[in-house]
PDB file of C-alpha atoms in Angstrom:
ATOM      1  CA  TYR V   1     115.934  88.089  76.592  1.00  0.00           C
ATOM      2  CA  ALA V   2     112.016  88.530  76.723  1.00  0.00           C
ATOM      3  CA  GLU V   3     111.484  85.163  78.865  1.00  0.00           C
ATOM      4  CA  LEU V   4     113.829  86.380  81.360  1.00  0.00           C
ATOM      5  CA  ILE V   5     112.249  89.643  81.980  1.00  0.00           C
ATOM      6  CA  ALA V   6     109.027  88.147  81.948  1.00  0.00           C
ATOM      7  CA  SER V   7     110.076  85.879  84.930  1.00  0.00           C
ATOM      8  CA  TYR V   8     111.733  88.599  86.866  1.00  0.00           C
ATOM      9  CA  LEU V   9     108.307  90.866  86.467  1.00  0.00           C
ATOM     10  CA  LYS V  10     105.921  87.788  87.328  1.00  0.00           C
ATOM     11  CA  GLU V  11     108.079  87.744  90.747  1.00  0.00           C
ATOM     12  CA  ILE V  12     106.797  91.129  91.739  1.00  0.00           C
ATOM     13  CA  GLY V  13     103.406  90.464  90.638  1.00  0.00           C
ATOM     14  CA  ILE V  14     103.556  91.689  86.769  1.00  0.00           C
ATOM     15  CA  GLU V  15     102.358  89.351  83.915  1.00  0.00           C
ATOM     16  CA  LEU V  16     103.678  89.954  80.513  1.00  0.00           C
ATOM     17  CA  GLU V  17     102.500  88.132  77.002  1.00  0.00           C
ATOM     18  CA  ILE V  18     105.471  87.491  75.106  1.00  0.00           C
ATOM     19  CA  LYS V  19     104.991  88.470  71.219  1.00  0.00           C
ATOM     20  CA  THR V  20     107.749  87.585  68.866  1.00  0.00           C
ATOM     21  CA  TYR V  21     107.821  89.177  65.526  1.00  0.00           C
ATOM     22  CA  ASP V  22     110.386  89.946  62.657  1.00  0.00           C
ATOM     23  CA  ASP V  23     112.544  92.599  62.666  1.00  0.00           C
ATOM     24  CA  ASN V  24     110.856  95.024  60.403  1.00  0.00           C
ATOM     25  CA  THR V  25     107.370  94.581  62.637  1.00  0.00           C
ATOM     26  CA  VAL V  26     109.351  95.159  65.664  1.00  0.00           C
ATOM     27  CA  LYS V  27     110.755  98.233  64.101  1.00  0.00           C
ATOM     28  CA  THR V  28     107.396  99.388  62.938  1.00  0.00           C
ATOM     29  CA  LEU V  29     105.465  98.927  66.222  1.00  0.00           C
ATOM     30  CA  ILE V  30     108.611 100.857  68.319  1.00  0.00           C
ATOM     31  CA  GLY V  31     107.742 103.866  65.628  1.00  0.00           C
ATOM     32  CA  GLU V  32     104.199 103.660  66.245  1.00  0.00           C
ATOM     33  CA  GLY V  33     104.685 103.423  69.790  1.00  0.00           C
ATOM     34  CA  ASN V  34     102.261 100.328  69.787  1.00  0.00           C
ATOM     35  CA  PHE V  35     104.064  98.433  72.723  1.00  0.00           C
ATOM     36  CA  THR V  36     104.070  98.293  76.399  1.00  0.00           C
ATOM     37  CA  LEU V  37     107.421  97.005  76.777  1.00  0.00           C
ATOM     38  CA  ALA V  38     110.112  96.162  73.991  1.00  0.00           C
ATOM     39  CA  VAL V  39     113.138  93.938  73.653  1.00  0.00           C
ATOM     40  CA  ASN V  40     114.818  95.043  70.799  1.00  0.00           C
ATOM     41  CA  GLY V  41     118.656  94.502  69.477  1.00  0.00           C
ATOM     42  CA  HIS V  42     120.636  96.994  68.424  1.00  0.00           C
ATOM     43  CA  GLY V  43     123.974  98.639  68.681  1.00  0.00           C
ATOM     44  CA  SER V  44     125.370 100.280  71.275  1.00  0.00           C
ATOM     45  CA  PHE V  45     125.919 103.956  72.404  1.00  0.00           C
ATOM     46  CA  GLY V  46     129.716 103.664  72.321  1.00  0.00           C
ATOM     47  CA  GLY V  47     131.394 105.667  70.050  1.00  0.00           C
ATOM     48  CA  ASP V  48     130.267 109.656  69.333  1.00  0.00           C
ATOM     49  CA  PRO V  49     127.590 110.927  71.541  1.00  0.00           C
ATOM     50  CA  ILE V  50     126.024 111.787  68.403  1.00  0.00           C
ATOM     51  CA  LEU V  51     123.963 108.481  68.637  1.00  0.00           C
ATOM     52  CA  LEU V  52     121.974 110.494  71.597  1.00  0.00           C
ATOM     53  CA  ALA V  53     120.176 111.661  68.699  1.00  0.00           C
ATOM     54  CA  ARG V  54     118.032 108.623  68.459  1.00  0.00           C
ATOM     55  CA  PHE V  55     115.936 109.970  71.165  1.00  0.00           C
ATOM     56  CA  ALA V  56     114.767 113.300  69.724  1.00  0.00           C
ATOM     57  CA  SER V  57     111.489 113.673  68.998  1.00  0.00           C
ATOM     58  CA  ASP V  58     109.229 116.614  67.661  1.00  0.00           C
ATOM     59  CA  SER V  59     106.449 118.021  70.060  1.00  0.00           C
ATOM     60  CA  SER V  60     104.183 114.985  69.088  1.00  0.00           C
ATOM     61  CA  GLY V  61     106.305 112.450  69.741  1.00  0.00           C
ATOM     62  CA  THR V  62     107.350 111.602  66.182  1.00  0.00           C
ATOM     63  CA  PRO V  63     111.253 110.546  66.305  1.00  0.00           C
ATOM     64  CA  LYS V  64     113.599 112.664  64.422  1.00  0.00           C
ATOM     65  CA  VAL V  65     116.196 110.284  63.609  1.00  0.00           C
ATOM     66  CA  THR V  66     114.830 106.485  64.788  1.00  0.00           C
ATOM     67  CA  ALA V  67     112.645 104.991  67.154  1.00  0.00           C
ATOM     68  CA  GLN V  68     115.168 104.218  69.945  1.00  0.00           C
ATOM     69  CA  GLY V  69     112.820 105.906  72.469  1.00  0.00           C
ATOM     70  CA  GLY V  70     109.658 104.941  70.923  1.00  0.00           C
ATOM     71  CA  LYS V  71     107.104 107.244  69.144  1.00  0.00           C
ATOM     72  CA  ASN V  72     105.657 108.565  72.590  1.00  0.00           C
ATOM     73  CA  TRP V  73     108.463 109.909  74.530  1.00  0.00           C
ATOM     74  CA  HIS V  74     109.059 113.587  74.170  1.00  0.00           C
ATOM     75  CA  ASN V  75     111.263 115.808  76.292  1.00  0.00           C
ATOM     76  CA  GLU V  76     111.640 119.283  75.209  1.00  0.00           C
ATOM     77  CA  GLU V  77     114.763 119.654  77.203  1.00  0.00           C
ATOM     78  CA  TYR V  78     116.370 116.770  76.009  1.00  0.00           C
ATOM     79  CA  ASN V  79     115.931 118.117  72.614  1.00  0.00           C
ATOM     80  CA  LYS V  80     117.390 121.913  73.319  1.00  0.00           C
ATOM     81  CA  ILE V  81     120.089 120.080  75.295  1.00  0.00           C
ATOM     82  CA  LEU V  82     120.998 117.971  72.282  1.00  0.00           C
ATOM     83  CA  ASP V  83     120.855 120.554  69.678  1.00  0.00           C
ATOM     84  CA  GLU V  84     123.444 122.460  71.597  1.00  0.00           C
ATOM     85  CA  SER V  85     125.778 119.791  71.677  1.00  0.00           C
ATOM     86  CA  LEU V  86     125.779 119.086  68.068  1.00  0.00           C
ATOM     87  CA  ILE V  87     127.094 122.498  67.651  1.00  0.00           C
ATOM     88  CA  ALA V  88     129.493 122.657  70.666  1.00  0.00           C
ATOM     89  CA  LEU V  89     132.986 123.328  69.596  1.00  0.00           C
ATOM     90  CA  ASP V  90     134.336 123.393  73.147  1.00  0.00           C
ATOM     91  CA  LYS V  91     134.876 120.076  74.684  1.00  0.00           C
ATOM     92  CA  GLU V  92     134.113 120.434  77.882  1.00  0.00           C
ATOM     93  CA  LYS V  93     131.131 122.050  77.472  1.00  0.00           C
ATOM     94  CA  ARG V  94     130.366 119.211  74.911  1.00  0.00           C
ATOM     95  CA  TYR V  95     130.940 116.407  77.600  1.00  0.00           C
ATOM     96  CA  GLU V  96     128.608 118.768  80.194  1.00  0.00           C
ATOM     97  CA  LEU V  97     125.945 118.553  77.683  1.00  0.00           C
ATOM     98  CA  VAL V  98     126.156 115.086  76.984  1.00  0.00           C
ATOM     99  CA  CYS V  99     126.089 114.410  81.029  1.00  0.00           C
ATOM    100  CA  ARG V 100     122.854 115.994  81.003  1.00  0.00           C
ATOM    101  CA  LEU V 101     121.437 113.683  78.061  1.00  0.00           C
ATOM    102  CA  GLN V 102     122.483 110.589  79.629  1.00  0.00           C
ATOM    103  CA  GLU V 103     121.103 112.018  83.086  1.00  0.00           C
ATOM    104  CA  ILE V 104     117.660 112.357  81.617  1.00  0.00           C
ATOM    105  CA  ILE V 105     117.471 109.109  80.178  1.00  0.00           C
ATOM    106  CA  ALA V 106     118.633 107.493  83.278  1.00  0.00           C
ATOM    107  CA  GLU V 107     115.521 109.698  84.799  1.00  0.00           C
ATOM    108  CA  GLU V 108     112.658 109.016  82.341  1.00  0.00           C
ATOM    109  CA  LEU V 109     113.948 105.565  80.593  1.00  0.00           C
ATOM    110  CA  PRO V 110     112.539 105.925  77.363  1.00  0.00           C
ATOM    111  CA  THR V 111     115.493 102.644  76.795  1.00  0.00           C
ATOM    112  CA  ILE V 112     117.046 100.432  79.351  1.00  0.00           C
ATOM    113  CA  THR V 113     120.509  98.846  77.940  1.00  0.00           C
ATOM    114  CA  MET V 114     120.400  95.038  79.251  1.00  0.00           C
ATOM    115  CA  TYR V 115     123.886  93.928  78.038  1.00  0.00           C
ATOM    116  CA  TYR V 116     126.908  95.074  76.327  1.00  0.00           C
ATOM    117  CA  LYS V 117     128.216  92.381  74.213  1.00  0.00           C
ATOM    118  CA  LEU V 118     132.031  91.601  74.348  1.00  0.00           C
ATOM    119  CA  ASN V 119     133.648  90.703  71.410  1.00  0.00           C
ATOM    120  CA  ALA V 120     137.059  88.787  71.101  1.00  0.00           C
ATOM    121  CA  THR V 121     139.631  89.091  68.388  1.00  0.00           C
ATOM    122  CA  VAL V 122     142.388  86.376  67.977  1.00  0.00           C
ATOM    123  CA  TYR V 123     144.854  87.025  65.047  1.00  0.00           C
ATOM    124  CA  ASN V 124     148.243  85.522  64.323  1.00  0.00           C
ATOM    125  CA  PRO V 125     150.782  88.716  63.811  1.00  0.00           C
ATOM    126  CA  GLU V 126     153.062  86.206  61.474  1.00  0.00           C
ATOM    127  CA  VAL V 127     150.445  85.918  58.929  1.00  0.00           C
ATOM    128  CA  TYR V 128     149.506  89.715  59.336  1.00  0.00           C
ATOM    129  CA  ASP V 129     149.928  92.671  61.823  1.00  0.00           C
ATOM    130  CA  GLY V 130     147.948  95.172  60.416  1.00  0.00           C
ATOM    131  CA  TYR V 131     144.877  95.071  62.524  1.00  0.00           C
ATOM    132  CA  TYR V 132     144.150  97.927  64.790  1.00  0.00           C
ATOM    133  CA  TYR V 133     140.897  98.259  67.082  1.00  0.00           C
ATOM    134  CA  THR V 134     138.746 101.224  66.306  1.00  0.00           C
ATOM    135  CA  PRO V 135     137.320 102.868  69.674  1.00  0.00           C
ATOM    136  CA  ASP V 136     134.691 104.824  67.989  1.00  0.00           C
ATOM    137  CA  GLY V 137     133.190 101.979  66.552  1.00  0.00           C
ATOM    138  CA  ILE V 138     132.700 101.004  62.872  1.00  0.00           C
ATOM    139  CA  GLY V 139     129.542 101.892  61.329  1.00  0.00           C
ATOM    140  CA  ILE V 140     127.415 103.094  64.436  1.00  0.00           C
ATOM    141  CA  ALA V 141     128.985 102.506  67.590  1.00  0.00           C
ATOM    142  CA  ILE V 142     130.210  98.881  66.850  1.00  0.00           C
ATOM    143  CA  PRO V 143     133.796  99.030  68.510  1.00  0.00           C
ATOM    144  CA  PHE V 144     135.890  96.247  66.491  1.00  0.00           C
ATOM    145  CA  ALA V 145     139.265  95.272  65.546  1.00  0.00           C
ATOM    146  CA  TYR V 146     137.792  94.601  61.976  1.00  0.00           C
ATOM    147  CA  ASN V 147     138.544  97.773  60.145  1.00  0.00           C
ATOM    148  CA  LYS V 148     138.720  97.394  56.272  1.00  0.00           C
ATOM    149  CA  LEU V 149     141.144 100.353  56.518  1.00  0.00           C
ATOM    150  CA  CYS V 150     143.789  98.377  57.962  1.00  0.00           C
ATOM    151  CA  PHE V 151     144.336  96.287  54.580  1.00  0.00           C
ATOM    152  CA  VAL V 152     144.737  99.882  52.759  1.00  0.00           C
ATOM    153  CA  GLU V 153     148.203 100.595  52.480  1.00  0.00           C
TER     154      GLU V 153
END
């Protein structure tokens, strides 16, 4: 993906030097804010909006949860709305708050989602017919039919 982005940016006069690192090094560099542009694979933002907590940071820009937005991104309004959304019991109010969080991310772009991976699941119901889709995801927002709970009776 880095090569693809570099080719697009070159067309508008922006030259990139691509560096490839192992996953732990990438996470460290992103966490430290030691990058200009990082391409990193991770889960998705499906499932519960609690995943938006990945962008919260303290006043110095240090991430509170993970370095999703990098060390140098900080938005006090974002943090305040996130905190409010985490305790909101009214579904409509929480929805409005989460929409505003997404607007802030779209406006300030601490991250850009390049694509969502499509997954196909095929099974033979004559062999086993207990699979079910997990819309809110397993693990961290991984929407799969692969859910070990379908094997528990």
